Each structure stands twice: as structure tokens, then as C-alpha cells.
Amino acid sequence: MSEEKRELINQEDVKEEAKNETPELSPTWAQDALADLDDWIEEQGIYIRQ
């Protein structure tokens, strides 16, 4: 087998492994993201009434 074919096969294997390793989201991911966004907005000097 030529070097080019081996390289191509290795690249395909890496792509498949990356697809299989998707991280699990926590059940509260939306609330966590909103809290992070609120913190970032306040760091910019903008305060939102809630």
C-alpha cells in the first residue's frame, strides 16, 4: 500500500473518532450559558434590571 493511501486512511480514522467523541451536555447547560452571558454583560459595565 502506498504512503498516500495510508495517510488518507489515517485521516479518515481521525475524522470518525472526532465525530464519536461529542461531549455530553449537562442538564442545566442553558441556565449556565445565560449566567455566563449575564456575567459578561455586567463586566462590560452594562447592568440589566431583572
N, CA and C atoms as an extended XYZ file, in Angstrom:
150
Properties=species:S:1:pos:R:3:atomname:S:1:resname:S:1:resid:I:1 pbc="F F F"
N         0.855       -1.171        0.000 N   MET     1
C         0.000        0.000        0.000 CA  MET     1
C         0.902        1.235        0.000 C   MET     1
N         0.537        2.188       -0.800 N   SER     2
C         1.385        3.378       -0.900 CA  SER     2
C         1.222        4.267        0.325 C   SER     2
N         2.179        5.119        0.516 N   GLU     3
C         2.172        6.052        1.652 CA  GLU     3
C         0.961        6.974        1.595 C   GLU     3
N         0.590        7.422        0.400 N   GLU     4
C        -0.536        8.345        0.260 CA  GLU     4
C        -1.838        7.698        0.713 C   GLU     4
N        -2.037        6.421        0.364 N   LYS     5
C        -3.249        5.715        0.771 CA  LYS     5
C        -3.281        5.541        2.278 C   LYS     5
N        -2.143        5.225        2.878 N   ARG     6
C        -2.080        5.078        4.337 CA  ARG     6
C        -2.435        6.392        5.017 C   ARG     6
N        -1.903        7.478        4.485 N   GLU     7
C        -2.184        8.800        5.046 CA  GLU     7
C        -3.673        9.107        4.953 C   GLU     7
N        -4.291        8.809        3.825 N   LEU     8
C        -5.707        9.071        3.624 CA  LEU     8
C        -6.548        8.237        4.591 C   LEU     8
N        -6.210        6.991        4.758 N   ILE     9
C        -6.944        6.117        5.682 CA  ILE     9
C        -6.802        6.628        7.107 C   ILE     9
N        -5.606        7.047        7.501 N   ASN    10
C        -5.394        7.581        8.840 CA  ASN    10
C        -6.213        8.846        9.063 C   ASN    10
N        -6.302        9.709        8.070 N   GLN    11
C        -7.086       10.935        8.204 CA  GLN    11
C        -8.566       10.616        8.370 C   GLN    11
N        -9.071        9.630        7.648 N   GLU    12
C       -10.474        9.229        7.762 CA  GLU    12
C       -10.758        8.666        9.151 C   GLU    12
N        -9.831        7.889        9.692 N   ASP    13
C       -10.000        7.333       11.031 CA  ASP    13
C       -10.066        8.439       12.075 C   ASP    13
N        -9.227        9.446       11.929 N   VAL    14
C        -9.214       10.563       12.878 CA  VAL    14
C       -10.541       11.311       12.816 C   VAL    14
N       -11.072       11.521       11.608 N   LYS    15
C       -12.354       12.215       11.453 CA  LYS    15
C       -13.477       11.427       12.114 C   LYS    15
N       -13.494       10.114       11.960 N   GLU    16
C       -14.533        9.282       12.565 CA  GLU    16
C       -14.436        9.310       14.085 C   GLU    16
N       -13.231        9.279       14.616 N   GLU    17
C       -13.045        9.326       16.063 CA  GLU    17
C       -13.522       10.650       16.625 C   GLU    17
N       -13.291       11.728       15.905 N   ALA    18
C       -13.720       13.055       16.370 CA  ALA    18
C       -15.243       13.135       16.419 C   ALA    18
N       -15.915       12.507       15.473 N   LYS    19
C       -17.377       12.508       15.474 CA  LYS    19
C       -17.919       11.727       16.664 C   LYS    19
N       -17.263       10.652       17.049 N   ASN    20
C       -17.735        9.797       18.122 CA  ASN    20
C       -17.488       10.381       19.502 C   ASN    20
N       -16.632       11.382       19.627 N   GLU    21
C       -16.267       11.930       20.924 CA  GLU    21
C       -16.989       13.243       21.215 C   GLU    21
N       -18.294       13.310       20.944 N   THR    22
C       -19.031       14.526       21.249 CA  THR    22
C       -19.281       14.578       22.749 C   THR    22
N       -19.010       15.732       23.361 N   PRO    23
C       -19.177       15.843       24.805 CA  PRO    23
C       -20.662       15.848       25.191 C   PRO    23
N       -20.950       15.304       26.357 N   GLU    24
C       -22.313       15.295       26.869 CA  GLU    24
C       -22.616       16.670       27.463 C   GLU    24
N       -23.803       17.182       27.202 N   LEU    25
C       -24.215       18.456       27.767 CA  LEU    25
C       -24.859       18.209       29.124 C   LEU    25
N       -24.610       19.130       30.045 N   SER    26
C       -25.240       18.996       31.354 CA  SER    26
C       -26.715       19.363       31.220 C   SER    26
N       -27.552       18.874       32.109 N   PRO    27
C       -28.984       19.191       32.035 CA  PRO    27
C       -29.270       20.685       32.200 C   PRO    27
N       -28.334       21.411       32.798 N   THR    28
C       -28.562       22.840       33.044 CA  THR    28
C       -27.720       23.718       32.130 C   THR    28
N       -27.386       23.215       30.942 N   TRP    29
C       -26.485       23.957       30.066 CA  TRP    29
C       -27.057       25.314       29.670 C   TRP    29
N       -28.356       25.403       29.484 N   ALA    30
C       -28.951       26.671       29.059 CA  ALA    30
C       -28.846       27.719       30.164 C   ALA    30
N       -29.169       27.322       31.396 N   GLN    31
C       -29.071       28.255       32.516 CA  GLN    31
C       -27.622       28.672       32.742 C   GLN    31
N       -26.696       27.735       32.597 N   ASP    32
C       -25.275       28.049       32.759 CA  ASP    32
C       -24.822       29.065       31.712 C   ASP    32
N       -25.273       28.878       30.488 N   ALA    33
C       -24.891       29.796       29.415 CA  ALA    33
C       -25.468       31.185       29.659 C   ALA    33
N       -26.724       31.254       30.118 N   LEU    34
C       -27.328       32.549       30.413 CA  LEU    34
C       -26.602       33.258       31.552 C   LEU    34
N       -26.216       32.518       32.576 N   ALA    35
C       -25.485       33.111       33.697 CA  ALA    35
C       -24.134       33.642       33.220 C   ALA    35
N       -23.444       32.881       32.387 N   ASP    36
C       -22.164       33.334       31.840 CA  ASP    36
C       -22.346       34.596       31.001 C   ASP    36
N       -23.407       34.633       30.206 N   LEU    37
C       -23.678       35.800       29.379 CA  LEU    37
C       -23.996       37.019       30.243 C   LEU    37
N       -24.813       36.834       31.283 N   ASP    38
C       -25.121       37.936       32.200 CA  ASP    38
C       -23.853       38.462       32.860 C   ASP    38
N       -22.982       37.556       33.284 N   ASP    39
C       -21.716       37.969       33.901 CA  ASP    39
C       -20.873       38.773       32.919 C   ASP    39
N       -20.808       38.325       31.684 N   TRP    40
C       -20.005       39.021       30.678 CA  TRP    40
C       -20.565       40.409       30.412 C   TRP    40
N       -21.896       40.506       30.310 N   ILE    41
C       -22.532       41.802       30.065 CA  ILE    41
C       -22.218       42.761       31.205 C   ILE    41
N       -22.314       42.284       32.448 N   GLU    42
C       -22.016       43.138       33.599 CA  GLU    42
C       -20.550       43.552       33.619 C   GLU    42
N       -19.651       42.670       33.184 N   GLU    43
C       -18.235       43.023       33.112 CA  GLU    43
C       -17.991       44.164       32.132 C   GLU    43
N       -18.866       44.295       31.146 N   GLN    44
C       -18.741       45.366       30.157 CA  GLN    44
C       -19.263       46.698       30.708 C   GLN    44
N       -19.839       46.670       31.918 N   GLY    45
C       -20.343       47.891       32.530 CA  GLY    45
C       -21.805       48.151       32.261 C   GLY    45
N       -22.515       47.147       31.796 N   ILE    46
C       -23.935       47.282       31.498 CA  ILE    46
C       -24.692       46.433       32.520 C   ILE    46
N       -25.627       47.060       33.219 N   TYR    47
C       -26.413       46.335       34.212 CA  TYR    47
C       -27.848       46.260       33.741 C   TYR    47
N       -28.395       45.063       33.757 N   ILE    48
C       -29.739       44.803       33.272 CA  ILE    48
C       -30.649       44.595       34.475 C   ILE    48
N       -31.797       45.280       34.466 N   ARG    49
C       -32.788       45.075       35.529 CA  ARG    49
C       -33.491       43.747       35.295 C   ARG    49
N       -33.628       42.966       36.369 N   GLN    50
C       -34.344       41.693       36.233 CA  GLN    50
C       -35.397       41.574       37.287 C   GLN    50
